[in-house]
């Protein structure tokens, strides 16, 4: 299970003041690369609903799923850079006997399991699903023993007693699950924190990035909504700048590809 944090930003470049004054000129699409009902979809729909009230155009969510999020991400990358399309991862005694579920190959939850195998010297097999919700359904039904998923997807089932949390995968305990140990307390050098961020096509102007950032920050920073994100969704909001998000992404791109290559993970 991951302990998700929400990072926020988009991409960059240049636009005239006249064009910015007219923006947006048509509905804005937020592409969610995962199925309805998961954390990415829920967060995208909350943001879309609130932005629609202030930005002057409808903001709609489109679910473009497949290949562990690659289909939706490619749709964002290939969209016009005009700001109208943006987007939102026990068993040592019986090696090889048990499996772990994830929302898909190459997702943060998949990497969380592979990292546990590596750092914790645990032999468990990966079973990829098409999104977090189907994985949870099989976990509840007893079809799978262990799963890695984000707090938002699994929290209602923890509170109802239908699943038992073992650990959160960040270096510290989750604010919404303070009695659940961090994986790093049991497995040294372990960290896998799922995050969410807004991105747009390459070439979006700095002015549009700034406007979108202001609008989305306004949605996320309202006190009652921040409390709801944490208490109902298990999400700790960050709301970083585009520049901070860029630095974070570059660090992630340095960290994960070597592990992916070492383990021979291939896209779905």
CSV table of C-alpha atoms in Angstrom, one decimal:
chain,number,residue,atom,x,y,z
A,1,UNK,CA,0.0,0.0,0.0
A,2,UNK,CA,1.4,3.4,-0.9
A,3,UNK,CA,1.2,6.6,1.1
A,4,UNK,CA,0.2,9.1,-1.7
A,5,UNK,CA,1.2,12.8,-1.7
A,6,UNK,CA,-0.1,15.2,-4.2
A,7,UNK,CA,2.5,17.2,-6.1
A,8,UNK,CA,1.1,19.8,-8.5
A,9,UNK,CA,2.3,21.6,-11.6
A,10,UNK,CA,2.3,21.6,-15.4
A,11,UNK,CA,4.8,22.4,-18.2
A,12,UNK,CA,6.3,25.7,-19.7
A,13,UNK,CA,7.2,28.4,-22.5
A,14,UNK,CA,5.6,31.8,-23.9
A,15,UNK,CA,2.3,33.5,-24.9
A,16,UNK,CA,1.0,37.0,-25.6
A,17,UNK,CA,-1.1,38.8,-23.0
A,18,UNK,CA,-4.0,39.0,-25.4
A,19,UNK,CA,-4.1,35.2,-25.9
A,20,UNK,CA,-3.8,34.7,-22.2
A,21,UNK,CA,-6.7,37.0,-21.5
A,22,UNK,CA,-8.9,34.9,-23.8
A,23,UNK,CA,-7.8,31.6,-22.3
A,24,UNK,CA,-9.5,29.2,-22.0
A,25,UNK,CA,-11.6,29.4,-25.2
A,26,UNK,CA,-13.1,25.9,-25.0
A,27,UNK,CA,-13.6,23.1,-22.4
A,28,UNK,CA,-10.4,21.9,-20.7
A,29,UNK,CA,-9.8,18.1,-20.6
A,30,UNK,CA,-8.1,16.5,-17.6
A,31,UNK,CA,-6.9,13.1,-18.8
A,32,UNK,CA,-6.8,10.4,-16.1
A,33,UNK,CA,-4.7,7.5,-17.3
A,34,UNK,CA,-6.4,5.0,-14.9
A,35,UNK,CA,-9.9,3.6,-14.6
A,36,UNK,CA,-12.8,5.3,-12.8
A,37,UNK,CA,-12.9,4.9,-9.0
A,38,UNK,CA,-9.2,5.0,-8.4
A,39,UNK,CA,-7.3,7.8,-6.7
A,40,UNK,CA,-6.2,9.5,-9.9
A,41,UNK,CA,-9.7,9.6,-11.2
A,42,UNK,CA,-11.2,10.8,-7.9
A,43,UNK,CA,-8.7,13.6,-7.5
A,44,UNK,CA,-9.1,14.7,-11.2
A,45,UNK,CA,-12.9,14.9,-10.8
A,46,UNK,CA,-12.7,17.0,-7.6
A,47,UNK,CA,-10.3,19.4,-9.3
A,48,UNK,CA,-12.5,19.5,-12.5
A,49,UNK,CA,-15.7,20.2,-10.6
A,50,UNK,CA,-14.2,23.1,-8.6
A,51,UNK,CA,-12.2,24.6,-11.6
A,52,UNK,CA,-15.4,24.7,-13.7
A,53,UNK,CA,-16.8,27.2,-11.1
A,54,UNK,CA,-14.0,29.7,-11.6
A,55,UNK,CA,-12.2,29.4,-14.9
A,56,UNK,CA,-15.0,30.2,-17.3
A,57,UNK,CA,-15.2,27.0,-19.2
A,58,UNK,CA,-16.3,23.4,-18.4
A,59,UNK,CA,-13.4,21.2,-17.1
A,60,UNK,CA,-14.1,17.5,-18.0
A,61,UNK,CA,-12.3,14.3,-17.0
A,62,UNK,CA,-11.5,11.6,-19.6
A,63,UNK,CA,-10.3,8.2,-18.6
A,64,UNK,CA,-7.8,6.9,-21.1
A,65,UNK,CA,-6.6,3.6,-19.6
A,66,UNK,CA,-4.1,0.9,-20.6
A,67,UNK,CA,-0.4,-0.1,-20.5
A,68,UNK,CA,0.0,1.0,-16.8
A,69,UNK,CA,-0.9,4.6,-17.5
A,70,UNK,CA,1.1,5.0,-20.7
A,71,UNK,CA,-1.9,5.4,-23.0
A,72,UNK,CA,-3.3,8.3,-21.1
A,73,UNK,CA,0.1,9.9,-20.6
A,74,UNK,CA,0.8,9.7,-24.4
A,75,UNK,CA,-2.5,11.3,-25.0
A,76,UNK,CA,-1.5,14.3,-22.9
A,77,UNK,CA,2.0,14.5,-24.6
A,78,UNK,CA,0.4,14.5,-28.1
A,79,UNK,CA,-2.2,17.1,-27.4
A,80,UNK,CA,-1.9,20.7,-28.6
A,81,UNK,CA,0.1,22.8,-26.1
A,82,UNK,CA,-2.7,25.3,-25.7
A,83,UNK,CA,-3.6,24.6,-22.1
A,84,UNK,CA,-6.8,22.8,-22.9
A,85,UNK,CA,-5.5,19.2,-22.2
A,86,UNK,CA,-3.7,18.3,-19.0
A,87,UNK,CA,-3.3,15.2,-16.9
A,88,UNK,CA,-3.4,13.9,-13.5
A,89,UNK,CA,2.4,3.7,-7.8
A,90,UNK,CA,4.8,-12.3,6.0
A,91,UNK,CA,6.0,-14.5,3.2
A,92,UNK,CA,9.6,-15.4,3.8
A,93,UNK,CA,8.7,-18.8,5.3
A,94,UNK,CA,7.1,-19.9,2.0
A,95,UNK,CA,9.2,-18.5,-0.9
A,96,UNK,CA,7.4,-18.4,-4.2
A,97,UNK,CA,4.0,-19.5,-2.7
A,98,UNK,CA,2.4,-16.1,-2.5
A,99,UNK,CA,1.6,-13.3,-5.0
A,100,UNK,CA,1.0,-9.6,-4.7
A,101,UNK,CA,-1.5,-7.5,-6.7
A,102,UNK,CA,-0.8,-4.1,-8.3
A,103,UNK,CA,-3.0,-1.8,-10.5
A,104,UNK,CA,-0.8,-2.7,-13.4
A,105,UNK,CA,2.7,-3.5,-14.8
A,106,UNK,CA,5.1,-0.6,-14.3
A,107,UNK,CA,2.9,1.3,-11.8
A,108,UNK,CA,4.2,2.7,-8.5
A,109,UNK,CA,2.5,-0.2,-6.7
A,110,UNK,CA,4.2,-2.7,-8.9
A,111,UNK,CA,7.6,-1.1,-8.2
A,112,UNK,CA,6.7,-1.1,-4.5
A,113,UNK,CA,6.4,-4.8,-4.6
A,114,UNK,CA,9.5,-5.4,-6.6
A,115,UNK,CA,11.4,-3.1,-4.3
A,116,UNK,CA,10.2,-5.2,-1.3
A,117,UNK,CA,11.4,-8.3,-3.0
A,118,UNK,CA,14.8,-6.7,-3.5
A,119,UNK,CA,15.3,-4.9,-0.2
A,120,UNK,CA,13.5,-7.4,2.0
A,121,UNK,CA,14.8,-10.6,0.3
A,122,UNK,CA,11.2,-11.8,-0.2
A,123,UNK,CA,10.1,-14.2,-2.9
A,124,UNK,CA,6.6,-13.2,-4.1
A,125,UNK,CA,5.1,-13.1,-7.6
A,126,UNK,CA,3.5,-10.1,-9.2
A,127,UNK,CA,-0.1,-10.2,-10.5
A,128,UNK,CA,-1.0,-7.1,-12.5
A,129,UNK,CA,-4.6,-5.8,-12.6
A,130,UNK,CA,-6.3,-3.2,-14.8
A,131,UNK,CA,-6.5,-0.5,-12.1
A,132,UNK,CA,-6.5,-0.3,-8.3
A,133,UNK,CA,-10.3,-1.1,-7.8
A,134,UNK,CA,-10.2,-4.6,-9.5
A,135,UNK,CA,-7.1,-5.5,-7.5
A,136,UNK,CA,-8.9,-4.6,-4.2
A,137,UNK,CA,-11.9,-6.6,-5.2
A,138,UNK,CA,-9.8,-9.8,-5.5
A,139,UNK,CA,-7.9,-9.0,-2.3
A,140,UNK,CA,-11.2,-8.7,-0.4
A,141,UNK,CA,-12.5,-11.9,-2.0
A,142,UNK,CA,-9.4,-13.8,-0.9
A,143,UNK,CA,-8.2,-14.4,-4.5
A,144,UNK,CA,-4.9,-12.7,-3.7
A,145,UNK,CA,-3.1,-12.6,-0.3
A,146,UNK,CA,-1.1,-9.3,-0.6
A,147,UNK,CA,-1.6,-6.1,-2.5
A,148,UNK,CA,0.1,-2.8,-2.9
A,149,UNK,CA,-2.3,0.1,-3.5
A,150,UNK,CA,-2.7,3.7,-2.6
A,151,UNK,CA,-4.3,4.8,0.6
A,152,UNK,CA,-7.3,6.4,-1.1
A,153,UNK,CA,-8.4,3.2,-2.8
A,154,UNK,CA,-7.9,0.9,0.3
A,155,UNK,CA,-8.9,3.2,3.2
A,156,UNK,CA,-12.6,2.5,3.3
A,157,UNK,CA,-11.9,-1.3,3.4
A,158,UNK,CA,-9.4,-0.8,6.2
A,159,UNK,CA,-11.9,1.2,8.2
A,160,UNK,CA,-14.6,-1.5,7.6
A,161,UNK,CA,-12.2,-4.3,8.6
A,162,UNK,CA,-12.3,-6.0,5.2
A,163,UNK,CA,-8.6,-5.8,4.7
A,164,UNK,CA,-5.7,-5.5,7.1
A,165,UNK,CA,-2.9,-2.9,6.5
A,166,UNK,CA,0.6,-4.3,7.0
A,167,UNK,CA,2.7,-1.2,6.2
A,168,UNK,CA,2.8,2.1,4.3
A,169,UNK,CA,5.6,2.3,1.8
A,170,UNK,CA,6.9,5.8,2.6
A,171,UNK,CA,9.7,6.5,5.1
A,172,UNK,CA,7.2,7.9,7.7
A,173,UNK,CA,3.8,6.8,8.8
A,174,UNK,CA,0.7,8.1,7.1
A,175,UNK,CA,-1.1,10.9,9.0
A,176,UNK,CA,-4.4,9.1,8.3
A,177,UNK,CA,-3.1,5.7,9.5
A,178,UNK,CA,-0.7,6.6,12.3
A,179,UNK,CA,-0.8,3.1,13.9
A,180,UNK,CA,0.4,1.4,10.7
A,181,UNK,CA,4.2,1.0,10.5
A,182,UNK,CA,6.2,2.5,7.7
A,183,UNK,CA,7.9,-0.2,5.6
A,184,UNK,CA,11.3,1.4,6.4
A,185,UNK,CA,10.8,0.5,10.1
A,186,UNK,CA,10.9,-3.2,9.0
A,187,UNK,CA,12.9,-3.1,5.8
A,188,UNK,CA,16.0,-0.8,5.7
A,189,UNK,CA,16.5,1.5,2.7
A,190,UNK,CA,12.9,1.0,1.6
A,191,UNK,CA,10.9,3.9,0.2
A,192,UNK,CA,8.2,4.1,-2.4
A,193,UNK,CA,5.8,7.0,-2.1
A,194,UNK,CA,3.1,7.4,-4.7
A,195,UNK,CA,2.5,10.9,-5.9
A,196,UNK,CA,0.1,12.7,-8.2
A,197,UNK,CA,0.9,15.7,-10.3
A,198,UNK,CA,-0.7,17.8,-13.1
A,199,UNK,CA,1.2,17.9,-16.4
A,200,UNK,CA,0.6,19.2,-19.9
A,201,UNK,CA,2.0,19.0,-23.4
A,202,UNK,CA,5.6,20.2,-24.1
A,203,UNK,CA,5.5,23.8,-25.2
A,204,UNK,CA,2.7,25.2,-22.9
A,205,UNK,CA,3.4,28.8,-22.2
A,206,UNK,CA,4.6,30.0,-18.8
A,207,UNK,CA,1.5,32.3,-18.6
A,208,UNK,CA,-0.9,29.4,-19.1
A,209,UNK,CA,1.0,27.2,-16.7
A,210,UNK,CA,0.9,30.0,-14.1
A,211,UNK,CA,-2.9,30.5,-14.6
A,212,UNK,CA,-3.6,26.7,-14.3
A,213,UNK,CA,-1.4,26.5,-11.2
A,214,UNK,CA,-3.2,29.4,-9.6
A,215,UNK,CA,-6.6,27.8,-10.3
A,216,UNK,CA,-5.6,24.3,-9.1
A,217,UNK,CA,-3.9,25.7,-6.0
A,218,UNK,CA,-7.1,27.6,-5.2
A,219,UNK,CA,-9.0,24.3,-5.4
A,220,UNK,CA,-6.5,22.4,-3.2
A,221,UNK,CA,-5.7,25.0,-0.6
A,222,UNK,CA,-9.3,25.6,0.7
A,223,UNK,CA,-9.1,24.4,4.4
A,224,UNK,CA,-12.2,22.2,4.4
A,225,UNK,CA,-11.1,20.5,1.2
A,226,UNK,CA,-7.6,19.9,2.5
A,227,UNK,CA,-9.1,18.2,5.5
A,228,UNK,CA,-11.4,16.1,3.3
A,229,UNK,CA,-8.4,15.0,1.1
A,230,UNK,CA,-6.6,13.7,4.2
A,231,UNK,CA,-9.5,12.3,6.2
A,232,UNK,CA,-11.5,10.8,3.4
A,233,UNK,CA,-9.0,10.1,0.6
A,234,UNK,CA,-5.8,9.7,2.7
A,235,UNK,CA,-3.9,12.2,0.5
A,236,UNK,CA,-1.4,14.7,1.9
A,237,UNK,CA,-1.5,17.8,-0.3
A,238,UNK,CA,1.8,19.5,-1.3
A,239,UNK,CA,0.8,21.9,-4.1
A,240,UNK,CA,4.3,22.6,-5.4
A,241,UNK,CA,5.4,25.0,-8.1
A,242,UNK,CA,6.1,23.9,-11.7
A,243,UNK,CA,9.8,24.4,-11.0
A,244,UNK,CA,9.8,22.3,-7.8
A,245,UNK,CA,7.9,19.6,-9.6
A,246,UNK,CA,10.4,19.6,-12.4
A,247,UNK,CA,13.3,19.1,-9.9
A,248,UNK,CA,11.3,16.2,-8.3
A,249,UNK,CA,10.6,14.5,-11.6
A,250,UNK,CA,14.2,14.6,-12.7
A,251,UNK,CA,15.2,13.0,-9.4
A,252,UNK,CA,12.6,10.3,-9.9
A,253,UNK,CA,13.9,9.7,-13.4
A,254,UNK,CA,17.3,9.1,-12.0
A,255,UNK,CA,16.1,6.8,-9.3
A,256,UNK,CA,13.7,4.3,-10.9
A,257,UNK,CA,15.0,3.4,-14.5
A,258,UNK,CA,18.0,1.5,-13.1
A,259,UNK,CA,15.7,-0.7,-11.0
A,260,UNK,CA,13.3,-1.2,-13.9
A,261,UNK,CA,16.2,-2.3,-16.1
A,262,UNK,CA,17.7,-4.5,-13.3
A,263,UNK,CA,14.4,-6.3,-12.8
A,264,UNK,CA,13.6,-6.6,-16.6
A,265,UNK,CA,10.2,-4.9,-16.2
A,266,UNK,CA,8.5,-4.4,-19.5
A,267,UNK,CA,5.4,-2.3,-20.2
A,268,UNK,CA,2.0,-3.9,-20.6
